[in-house]
Amino acid sequence: MSDHTTAPHGTANEPPVYVIGAGPGGLAVAAALRSRGIRTVVLEKSDAVGASWRGHYDRLHLHTTRRWSSLPGLRIPRSFGRWVPRDRFVAYLERYARVHDLDVVTGVEVTGIEPLAAARSEQSDKTDQSDQSEQTGQAANGPADGARWLLRGTGGRELRARAVVVATGFNHTPRVPNWPGLDSYTGELLHAGDYREAAPYRDRDVLVVGAGNTGAEIATDLAECGAARVRLAVRTPPHILRRSTLGWPSQGSGILVRRLPAALVDRAARGVTLKAPGLGRPEKGLATRAREGAIPVQDVGLVRAVREGRVEPVAAVESFDGDKVVLADGTRITPEAVVAATGYEQGLEPLVGALGVLGPDGRPRHRGPAAPGLHFLGYITPLSGTLRELARTAPVVARAVAHGR
């Protein structure tokens, strides 16, 4: 890995495949391409692989088992445990990049992707780019044979690519709702992406907003580590599952039912969904919600904390008023800190929005190639586990690229 572009594997004048994002999906598809002898460069805007994983809260463990979370070509060591801790998973990603000898270029953010044909008229007006071409591993004598796409990046980079795989992942841009009065709120507010540990909130009154996996686990962390009061604001009641039952992980069931009709899975899941006072009953079924992007919550202590009164479910946040938070039922509370576990935007619109390949939800419209030589990886939320599906899909994408699709 390097902080500047180096010459990737393959012929120097051959346009590479660029993979955007050095998370699990980007590394997996780069390894699959590399195994086919395809010249591939991974571009990462941060200074290391697995950046989003490094930024997650300290107590995080994978919600999927070690067995079904390994990427192609390298198993997660058994010594990491069944539920791999965040830091060990980051170490695994670092090793994965080394073992597969991947060309990972850090400190480069791609800001736009466009068909090369559409950009050629603009390119013809540019001055000699020979110095820049040497830095980016491109030929200095004009468009490379077989190049289809032009990537624009930080530092004025313009990279010609045979194909592009976008793998920036779900946790790209923190999302905080535009609540009325938020700009004038005088209390402490942070997004869950900035939460690391519970120690700074010991003996304090904290409101966690959002009952997905992140919000549930942060609320549990706070309750277990000495926060004076923990409330969890719930807009849509979640489906909560045991992480495992008699040794069988819920992920295993997700794998078994992944091809069944959603209505059938919805009915079957009613009998295994956990309940806790104040959390409410989900209106939509588990599989239906998953296909809309809301994966079920893996219980790592929330249900017990709610039953024991250490986490208090409350109504959704409607607005802010000075130092107060106004809830949907009219209650006004004054927490000392608010943690917004309100999710992330995929951040794809600035990158490919002009290409017409995104749906109304900002995610790719199609599971296959979005356009010849343009692929997306990692923008689904399967019950069978995101890492498992990344591992299965990466070789499929590599095969499509090898065949010119």
Tab-separated table of C-alpha atoms in Angstrom:
chain	number	residue	atom	x	y	z
A	1	MET	CA	0.000	0.000	0.000
A	2	SER	CA	1.115	3.555	-0.584
A	3	ASP	CA	0.007	7.143	-0.310
A	4	HIS	CA	0.745	7.793	-3.961
A	5	THR	CA	-0.189	5.927	-7.113
A	6	THR	CA	2.261	3.213	-8.062
A	7	ALA	CA	2.558	1.069	-11.144
A	8	PRO	CA	0.045	-1.771	-10.722
A	9	HIS	CA	0.442	-5.363	-11.827
A	10	GLY	CA	0.245	-6.014	-15.530
A	11	THR	CA	1.437	-4.271	-18.665
A	12	ALA	CA	2.316	-0.630	-18.083
A	13	ASN	CA	0.257	0.618	-21.049
A	14	GLU	CA	-2.787	-1.524	-20.309
A	15	PRO	CA	-5.653	0.427	-18.735
A	16	PRO	CA	-6.346	-1.028	-15.284
A	17	VAL	CA	-9.554	-1.858	-13.552
A	18	TYR	CA	-10.089	0.617	-10.753
A	19	VAL	CA	-11.824	-0.500	-7.576
A	20	ILE	CA	-13.124	2.384	-5.463
A	21	GLY	CA	-13.016	1.622	-1.757
A	22	ALA	CA	-10.642	-0.562	0.281
A	23	GLY	CA	-13.220	-2.132	2.548
A	24	PRO	CA	-14.102	-5.848	2.512
A	25	GLY	CA	-15.952	-5.636	-0.811
A	26	GLY	CA	-13.246	-3.673	-2.592
A	27	LEU	CA	-10.483	-5.956	-1.374
A	28	ALA	CA	-12.439	-9.115	-2.236
A	29	VAL	CA	-13.143	-8.065	-5.816
A	30	ALA	CA	-9.573	-6.811	-6.281
A	31	ALA	CA	-8.259	-10.214	-5.186
A	32	ALA	CA	-10.660	-11.966	-7.566
A	33	LEU	CA	-9.530	-9.751	-10.442
A	34	ARG	CA	-5.878	-10.221	-9.503
A	35	SER	CA	-6.313	-14.012	-9.563
A	36	ARG	CA	-7.426	-13.659	-13.191
A	37	GLY	CA	-4.316	-11.689	-14.088
A	38	ILE	CA	-6.286	-8.471	-14.546
A	39	ARG	CA	-4.377	-5.303	-13.747
A	40	THR	CA	-6.246	-3.766	-10.810
A	41	VAL	CA	-5.781	-0.737	-8.582
A	42	VAL	CA	-7.794	-0.090	-5.423
A	43	LEU	CA	-8.349	3.602	-4.640
A	44	GLU	CA	-9.047	4.510	-1.009
A	45	LYS	CA	-9.710	8.049	0.195
A	46	SER	CA	-8.495	7.403	3.742
A	47	ASP	CA	-4.999	6.390	4.808
A	48	ALA	CA	-5.625	2.662	5.337
A	49	VAL	CA	-7.780	-0.294	4.345
A	50	GLY	CA	-10.993	-0.940	6.263
A	51	ALA	CA	-11.467	2.737	7.164
A	52	SER	CA	-15.145	2.472	8.114
A	53	TRP	CA	-14.420	-0.524	10.355
A	54	ARG	CA	-11.665	1.378	12.131
A	55	GLY	CA	-14.149	4.141	12.910
A	56	HIS	CA	-16.802	1.944	14.546
A	57	TYR	CA	-17.353	1.830	18.299
A	58	ASP	CA	-14.901	-0.184	20.359
A	59	ARG	CA	-17.193	-2.995	21.555
A	60	LEU	CA	-18.338	-3.938	18.056
A	61	HIS	CA	-18.081	-7.573	17.006
A	62	LEU	CA	-19.191	-8.996	13.685
A	63	HIS	CA	-22.867	-9.926	13.760
A	64	THR	CA	-22.060	-12.790	11.405
A	65	THR	CA	-19.952	-15.829	12.276
A	66	ARG	CA	-16.273	-16.168	11.483
A	67	ARG	CA	-17.083	-19.141	9.231
A	68	TRP	CA	-19.400	-17.094	7.017
A	69	SER	CA	-17.496	-13.803	7.117
A	70	SER	CA	-14.186	-14.724	5.454
A	71	LEU	CA	-13.325	-13.252	2.063
A	72	PRO	CA	-12.244	-15.440	-0.886
A	73	GLY	CA	-8.746	-16.844	-0.608
A	74	LEU	CA	-8.074	-16.311	3.102
A	75	ARG	CA	-9.958	-17.612	6.109
A	76	ILE	CA	-10.339	-15.576	9.266
A	77	PRO	CA	-8.154	-17.318	11.889
A	78	ARG	CA	-9.978	-19.554	14.336
A	79	SER	CA	-8.148	-17.768	17.167
A	80	PHE	CA	-10.211	-14.630	16.421
A	81	GLY	CA	-13.275	-16.308	17.920
A	82	ARG	CA	-16.707	-17.069	16.541
A	83	TRP	CA	-17.846	-13.424	16.731
A	84	VAL	CA	-14.822	-11.505	15.500
A	85	PRO	CA	-13.985	-8.230	17.333
A	86	ARG	CA	-13.673	-5.064	15.281
A	87	ASP	CA	-9.907	-4.672	15.762
A	88	ARG	CA	-9.201	-8.245	14.740
A	89	PHE	CA	-11.346	-7.892	11.657
A	90	VAL	CA	-9.362	-4.791	10.682
A	91	ALA	CA	-6.150	-6.795	11.171
A	92	TYR	CA	-7.628	-9.502	8.935
A	93	LEU	CA	-8.343	-6.962	6.182
A	94	GLU	CA	-4.769	-5.657	6.395
A	95	ARG	CA	-3.426	-9.184	6.088
A	96	TYR	CA	-5.801	-9.928	3.223
A	97	ALA	CA	-4.386	-7.035	1.202
A	98	ARG	CA	-0.825	-8.239	1.868
A	99	VAL	CA	-1.463	-11.916	1.146
A	100	HIS	CA	-3.094	-11.128	-2.193
A	101	ASP	CA	-0.455	-8.497	-3.025
A	102	LEU	CA	-3.097	-5.912	-3.833
A	103	ASP	CA	-2.252	-2.496	-5.239
A	104	VAL	CA	-4.030	-0.260	-2.737
A	105	VAL	CA	-3.539	3.459	-3.239
A	106	THR	CA	-4.528	5.483	-0.195
A	107	GLY	CA	-5.259	9.187	0.087
A	108	VAL	CA	-7.083	9.356	-3.263
A	109	GLU	CA	-10.781	10.213	-3.331
A	110	VAL	CA	-12.674	9.671	-6.578
A	111	THR	CA	-15.100	12.538	-7.100
A	112	GLY	CA	-16.678	11.604	-10.422
A	113	ILE	CA	-17.008	8.805	-12.971
A	114	GLU	CA	-17.986	9.357	-16.586
A	115	PRO	CA	-17.825	7.461	-19.874
A	116	LEU	CA	-14.491	8.139	-21.523
A	117	ALA	CA	-16.115	8.900	-24.883
A	118	ALA	CA	-18.057	11.774	-23.340
A	119	ALA	CA	-14.919	13.217	-21.801
A	120	ARG	CA	-12.580	13.027	-24.789
A	121	SER	CA	-13.463	16.418	-26.197
A	122	GLU	CA	-12.602	17.999	-22.875
A	123	GLN	CA	-9.458	15.929	-22.589
A	124	SER	CA	-8.245	17.086	-25.991
A	125	ASP	CA	-8.072	20.668	-24.685
A	126	LYS	CA	-5.888	19.811	-21.740
A	127	THR	CA	-2.185	20.452	-21.568
A	128	ASP	CA	0.423	17.729	-21.476
A	129	GLN	CA	-0.340	15.378	-18.574
A	130	SER	CA	2.829	13.311	-18.748
A	131	ASP	CA	3.957	13.958	-15.169
A	132	GLN	CA	0.521	13.158	-13.811
A	133	SER	CA	0.293	10.062	-16.014
A	134	GLU	CA	3.454	8.673	-14.484
A	135	GLN	CA	1.975	9.160	-11.007
A	136	THR	CA	-1.259	7.387	-11.885
A	137	GLY	CA	0.205	4.423	-13.731
A	138	GLN	CA	-1.402	5.536	-17.023
A	139	ALA	CA	0.297	5.812	-20.368
A	140	ALA	CA	1.469	9.365	-21.039
A	141	ASN	CA	0.599	9.302	-24.717
A	142	GLY	CA	-3.175	9.702	-24.686
A	143	PRO	CA	-6.137	7.389	-24.109
A	144	ALA	CA	-5.109	3.803	-23.443
A	145	ASP	CA	-6.511	1.058	-25.664
A	146	GLY	CA	-9.580	-0.508	-24.139
A	147	ALA	CA	-10.271	2.295	-21.694
A	148	ARG	CA	-13.979	2.943	-21.183
A	149	TRP	CA	-14.226	5.215	-18.164
A	150	LEU	CA	-12.664	8.381	-16.863
A	151	LEU	CA	-12.299	8.832	-13.124
A	152	ARG	CA	-11.765	12.277	-11.663
A	153	GLY	CA	-10.103	12.453	-8.289
A	154	THR	CA	-8.413	14.620	-5.745
A	155	GLY	CA	-5.275	16.434	-6.760
A	156	GLY	CA	-6.586	16.911	-10.306
A	157	ARG	CA	-6.191	13.227	-11.125
A	158	GLU	CA	-7.829	11.923	-14.295
A	159	LEU	CA	-7.607	8.164	-14.530
A	160	ARG	CA	-8.573	6.065	-17.547
A	161	ALA	CA	-10.031	2.705	-16.685
A	162	ARG	CA	-10.846	-0.497	-18.520
A	163	ALA	CA	-13.606	-1.025	-15.935
A	164	VAL	CA	-14.680	0.410	-12.602
A	165	VAL	CA	-16.007	-1.369	-9.531
A	166	VAL	CA	-17.602	0.936	-6.963
A	167	ALA	CA	-17.332	-0.597	-3.481
A	168	THR	CA	-17.550	2.373	-1.123
A	169	GLY	CA	-20.065	0.551	1.072
A	170	PHE	CA	-23.041	1.556	3.198
A	171	ASN	CA	-21.201	3.521	5.875
A	172	HIS	CA	-20.057	6.348	3.627
A	173	THR	CA	-21.683	9.585	4.797
A	174	PRO	CA	-23.259	9.949	8.266
A	175	ARG	CA	-26.931	10.908	8.059
A	176	VAL	CA	-28.604	13.113	10.655
A	177	PRO	CA	-32.270	14.014	10.008
A	178	ASN	CA	-33.068	17.673	9.531
A	179	TRP	CA	-35.043	17.907	12.743
A	180	PRO	CA	-36.759	21.270	13.383
A	181	GLY	CA	-34.761	23.315	15.883
A	182	LEU	CA	-31.619	21.243	15.501
A	183	ASP	CA	-29.479	24.242	14.554
A	184	SER	CA	-30.281	25.951	17.852
A	185	TYR	CA	-29.960	22.874	20.060
A	186	THR	CA	-27.685	23.694	23.000
A	187	GLY	CA	-27.000	20.148	24.195
A	188	GLU	CA	-24.344	17.705	23.050
A	189	LEU	CA	-25.190	15.811	19.869
A	190	LEU	CA	-23.037	13.382	17.943
A	191	HIS	CA	-23.597	10.862	15.189
A	192	ALA	CA	-23.067	7.218	16.089
A	193	GLY	CA	-20.102	7.219	13.718
A	194	ASP	CA	-18.306	9.447	16.231
A	195	TYR	CA	-19.154	7.297	19.248
A	196	ARG	CA	-16.271	5.129	20.462
A	197	GLU	CA	-16.921	4.047	24.056
A	198	ALA	CA	-19.209	4.648	27.014
A	199	ALA	CA	-16.619	6.048	29.447
A	200	PRO	CA	-17.247	9.748	28.566
A	201	TYR	CA	-20.950	9.239	29.386
A	202	ARG	CA	-20.602	7.650	32.796
A	203	ASP	CA	-23.166	9.111	35.244
A	204	ARG	CA	-24.807	11.102	32.440
A	205	ASP	CA	-28.300	11.120	30.924
A	206	VAL	CA	-28.058	9.948	27.286
A	207	LEU	CA	-30.651	9.626	24.538
A	208	VAL	CA	-29.837	7.225	21.692
A	209	VAL	CA	-31.894	7.847	18.558
A	210	GLY	CA	-32.478	4.866	16.301
A	211	ALA	CA	-33.146	1.209	17.108
A	212	GLY	CA	-31.091	-0.536	14.446
A	213	ASN	CA	-28.088	-2.694	15.303
A	214	THR	CA	-25.878	0.318	15.983
A	215	GLY	CA	-28.365	2.156	18.196
A	216	ALA	CA	-29.263	-1.016	20.082
A	217	GLU	CA	-25.650	-1.866	20.794
A	218	ILE	CA	-24.652	1.672	21.788
A	219	ALA	CA	-27.628	1.885	24.171
A	220	THR	CA	-26.596	-1.450	25.688
A	221	ASP	CA	-22.976	-0.305	25.960
A	222	LEU	CA	-24.024	2.858	27.797
A	223	ALA	CA	-26.309	0.943	30.165
A	224	GLU	CA	-23.643	-1.621	30.996
A	225	CYS	CA	-20.898	0.945	31.529
A	226	GLY	CA	-22.419	3.339	33.992
A	227	ALA	CA	-24.544	5.936	32.222
A	228	ALA	CA	-27.005	7.379	34.733
A	229	ARG	CA	-29.954	7.071	32.383
A	230	VAL	CA	-30.280	5.647	28.869
A	231	ARG	CA	-33.287	6.221	26.641
A	232	LEU	CA	-33.725	4.754	23.175
A	233	ALA	CA	-35.909	6.710	20.742
A	234	VAL	CA	-37.757	4.312	18.453
A	235	ARG	CA	-39.617	5.371	15.305
A	236	THR	CA	-39.978	1.969	13.637
A	237	PRO	CA	-39.932	-1.033	15.993
A	238	PRO	CA	-37.158	-3.421	14.963
A	239	HIS	CA	-37.159	-7.155	14.491
A	240	ILE	CA	-34.860	-8.477	17.214
A	241	LEU	CA	-33.297	-11.930	16.923
A	242	ARG	CA	-31.099	-14.009	19.159
A	243	ARG	CA	-27.581	-14.035	17.775
A	244	SER	CA	-27.643	-17.808	18.176
A	245	THR	CA	-29.973	-20.457	19.615
A	246	LEU	CA	-28.483	-23.679	21.018
A	247	GLY	CA	-25.333	-22.914	19.068
A	248	TRP	CA	-27.117	-22.279	15.749
A	249	PRO	CA	-26.546	-18.690	14.538
A	250	SER	CA	-29.460	-16.681	13.187
A	251	GLN	CA	-27.287	-16.043	10.128
A	252	GLY	CA	-27.541	-19.755	9.334
A	253	SER	CA	-31.307	-19.456	9.170
A	254	GLY	CA	-30.931	-16.388	6.980
A	255	ILE	CA	-28.835	-18.419	4.553
A	256	LEU	CA	-31.387	-21.236	4.453
A	257	VAL	CA	-34.318	-18.918	3.671
A	258	ARG	CA	-32.583	-16.430	1.379
A	259	ARG	CA	-34.338	-17.667	-1.759
A	260	LEU	CA	-37.768	-18.174	-0.218
A	261	PRO	CA	-40.644	-15.731	-0.842
A	262	ALA	CA	-40.580	-12.803	1.568
A	263	ALA	CA	-44.149	-13.457	2.721
A	264	LEU	CA	-43.246	-17.001	3.758
A	265	VAL	CA	-40.172	-15.855	5.687
A	266	ASP	CA	-42.183	-13.073	7.314
A	267	ARG	CA	-44.648	-15.586	8.713
A	268	ALA	CA	-41.950	-17.990	9.897
A	269	ALA	CA	-40.024	-15.208	11.651
A	270	ARG	CA	-42.924	-14.223	13.889
A	271	GLY	CA	-42.166	-17.098	16.200
A	272	VAL	CA	-38.503	-16.234	16.718
A	273	THR	CA	-38.618	-12.459	17.025
A	274	LEU	CA	-37.814	-11.281	20.555
A	275	LYS	CA	-40.074	-8.869	22.410
A	276	ALA	CA	-39.337	-6.301	25.092
A	277	PRO	CA	-41.586	-3.792	26.899
A	278	GLY	CA	-41.974	-0.507	25.075
A	279	LEU	CA	-40.273	-1.531	21.841
A	280	GLY	CA	-43.529	-2.232	20.017
A	281	ARG	CA	-44.368	-4.724	17.324
A	282	PRO	CA	-43.023	-4.292	13.763
A	283	GLU	CA	-45.774	-3.616	11.231
A	284	LYS	CA	-43.926	-5.235	8.327
A	285	GLY	CA	-42.399	-8.686	8.241
A	286	LEU	CA	-38.726	-9.404	8.786
A	287	ALA	CA	-37.842	-10.335	5.196
A	288	THR	CA	-39.922	-7.497	3.757
A	289	ARG	CA	-38.096	-4.986	5.928
A	290	ALA	CA	-34.730	-6.523	5.019
A	291	ARG	CA	-35.458	-6.054	1.318
A	292	GLU	CA	-36.168	-2.410	2.062
A	293	GLY	CA	-32.732	-2.105	3.635
A	294	ALA	CA	-33.512	-2.675	7.340
A	295	ILE	CA	-31.731	-5.760	8.614
A	296	PRO	CA	-32.921	-7.325	11.891
A	297	VAL	CA	-31.213	-6.440	15.161
A	298	GLN	CA	-28.923	-9.091	16.626
A	299	ASP	CA	-29.526	-9.031	20.356
A	300	VAL	CA	-26.303	-8.529	22.310
A	301	GLY	CA	-27.988	-7.440	25.533
A	302	LEU	CA	-30.643	-4.879	24.573
A	303	VAL	CA	-33.687	-7.012	25.406
A	304	ARG	CA	-32.368	-7.812	28.876
A	305	ALA	CA	-31.424	-4.169	29.476
A	306	VAL	CA	-34.944	-3.039	28.512
A	307	ARG	CA	-36.613	-5.674	30.669
A	308	GLU	CA	-34.459	-4.630	33.633
A	309	GLY	CA	-35.225	-0.948	33.093
A	310	ARG	CA	-31.630	0.030	32.277
A	311	VAL	CA	-32.662	1.132	28.767
A	312	GLU	CA	-35.980	2.976	28.386
A	313	PRO	CA	-37.657	2.926	24.958
A	314	VAL	CA	-39.304	6.269	24.165
A	315	ALA	CA	-41.128	7.797	21.200
A	316	ALA	CA	-39.321	9.031	18.119
A	317	VAL	CA	-37.620	12.420	18.067
A	318	GLU	CA	-39.740	15.121	16.409
A	319	SER	CA	-37.789	18.310	17.075
A	320	PHE	CA	-35.380	20.208	19.311
A	321	ASP	CA	-36.117	23.258	21.422
A	322	GLY	CA	-33.171	24.921	23.140
A	323	ASP	CA	-31.766	22.277	25.464
A	324	LYS	CA	-34.837	20.049	25.119
A	325	VAL	CA	-35.726	17.181	22.805
A	326	VAL	CA	-39.385	16.964	21.767
A	327	LEU	CA	-40.677	13.447	21.169
A	328	ALA	CA	-43.501	12.328	18.884
A	329	ASP	CA	-45.874	11.806	21.830
A	330	GLY	CA	-45.338	15.382	23.016
A	331	THR	CA	-42.928	14.519	25.801
A	332	ARG	CA	-40.111	17.024	26.303
A	333	ILE	CA	-36.889	15.639	27.756
A	334	THR	CA	-33.517	17.172	28.572
A	335	PRO	CA	-30.768	14.604	28.055
A	336	GLU	CA	-27.175	15.661	28.568
A	337	ALA	CA	-26.126	14.012	25.308
A	338	VAL	CA	-27.846	12.712	22.176
A	339	VAL	CA	-26.317	9.943	20.046
A	340	ALA	CA	-27.908	9.851	16.587
A	341	ALA	CA	-27.740	6.262	15.364
A	342	THR	CA	-29.622	7.364	12.271
A	343	GLY	CA	-27.632	5.584	9.595
A	344	TYR	CA	-25.601	6.619	6.595
A	345	GLU	CA	-26.023	7.798	3.041
A	346	GLN	CA	-24.268	5.745	0.383
A	347	GLY	CA	-22.844	8.944	-1.127
A	348	LEU	CA	-23.134	7.652	-4.699
A	349	GLU	CA	-25.024	10.601	-6.173
A	350	PRO	CA	-21.990	12.907	-6.613
A	351	LEU	CA	-20.026	9.994	-8.029
A	352	VAL	CA	-22.413	8.480	-10.588
A	353	GLY	CA	-25.675	10.414	-10.254
A	354	ALA	CA	-25.491	11.763	-13.797
A	355	LEU	CA	-25.282	8.248	-15.258
A	356	GLY	CA	-28.865	7.236	-14.419
A	357	VAL	CA	-27.772	4.064	-12.654
A	358	LEU	CA	-29.189	4.842	-9.198
A	359	GLY	CA	-32.666	4.201	-7.881
A	360	PRO	CA	-34.786	6.583	-5.785
A	361	ASP	CA	-33.103	5.270	-2.624
A	362	GLY	CA	-29.666	6.297	-3.888
A	363	ARG	CA	-28.536	2.711	-4.377
A	364	PRO	CA	-27.697	0.948	-7.677
A	365	ARG	CA	-30.754	-0.058	-9.690
A	366	HIS	CA	-29.415	-3.398	-10.910
A	367	ARG	CA	-27.636	-6.365	-9.337
A	368	GLY	CA	-25.505	-6.940	-12.463
A	369	PRO	CA	-23.396	-4.465	-14.461
A	370	ALA	CA	-24.895	-0.988	-14.309
A	371	ALA	CA	-23.298	-0.226	-17.679
A	372	PRO	CA	-20.582	-1.946	-19.721
A	373	GLY	CA	-17.532	-1.912	-17.495
A	374	LEU	CA	-19.282	-0.305	-14.501
A	375	HIS	CA	-20.082	-2.481	-11.490
A	376	PHE	CA	-21.265	-1.963	-7.918
A	377	LEU	CA	-20.559	-4.248	-4.999
A	378	GLY	CA	-21.922	-4.249	-1.453
A	379	TYR	CA	-25.149	-2.238	-1.604
A	380	ILE	CA	-27.602	-4.893	-0.490
A	381	THR	CA	-28.660	-5.990	3.005
A	382	PRO	CA	-29.195	-9.762	2.813
A	383	LEU	CA	-30.432	-11.863	5.710
A	384	SER	CA	-27.595	-14.264	4.892
A	385	GLY	CA	-24.970	-11.684	5.908
A	386	THR	CA	-23.315	-8.887	3.970
A	387	LEU	CA	-19.769	-10.276	4.209
A	388	ARG	CA	-20.879	-13.690	2.991
A	389	GLU	CA	-22.603	-12.153	-0.012
A	390	LEU	CA	-19.583	-9.970	-0.766
A	391	ALA	CA	-17.427	-13.094	-0.809
A	392	ARG	CA	-19.853	-14.828	-3.184
A	393	THR	CA	-20.397	-11.841	-5.468
A	394	ALA	CA	-16.806	-10.646	-5.871
A	395	PRO	CA	-15.766	-13.550	-8.160
A	396	VAL	CA	-18.939	-13.040	-10.208
A	397	VAL	CA	-18.029	-9.389	-10.785
A	398	ALA	CA	-14.460	-10.346	-11.670
A	399	ARG	CA	-15.703	-12.877	-14.214
A	400	ALA	CA	-17.979	-10.270	-15.801
A	401	VAL	CA	-15.091	-7.811	-16.066
A	402	ALA	CA	-12.857	-10.486	-17.600
A	403	HIS	CA	-15.540	-11.112	-20.236
A	404	GLY	CA	-15.808	-7.435	-21.058
A	405	ARG	CA	-19.191	-6.847	-19.429
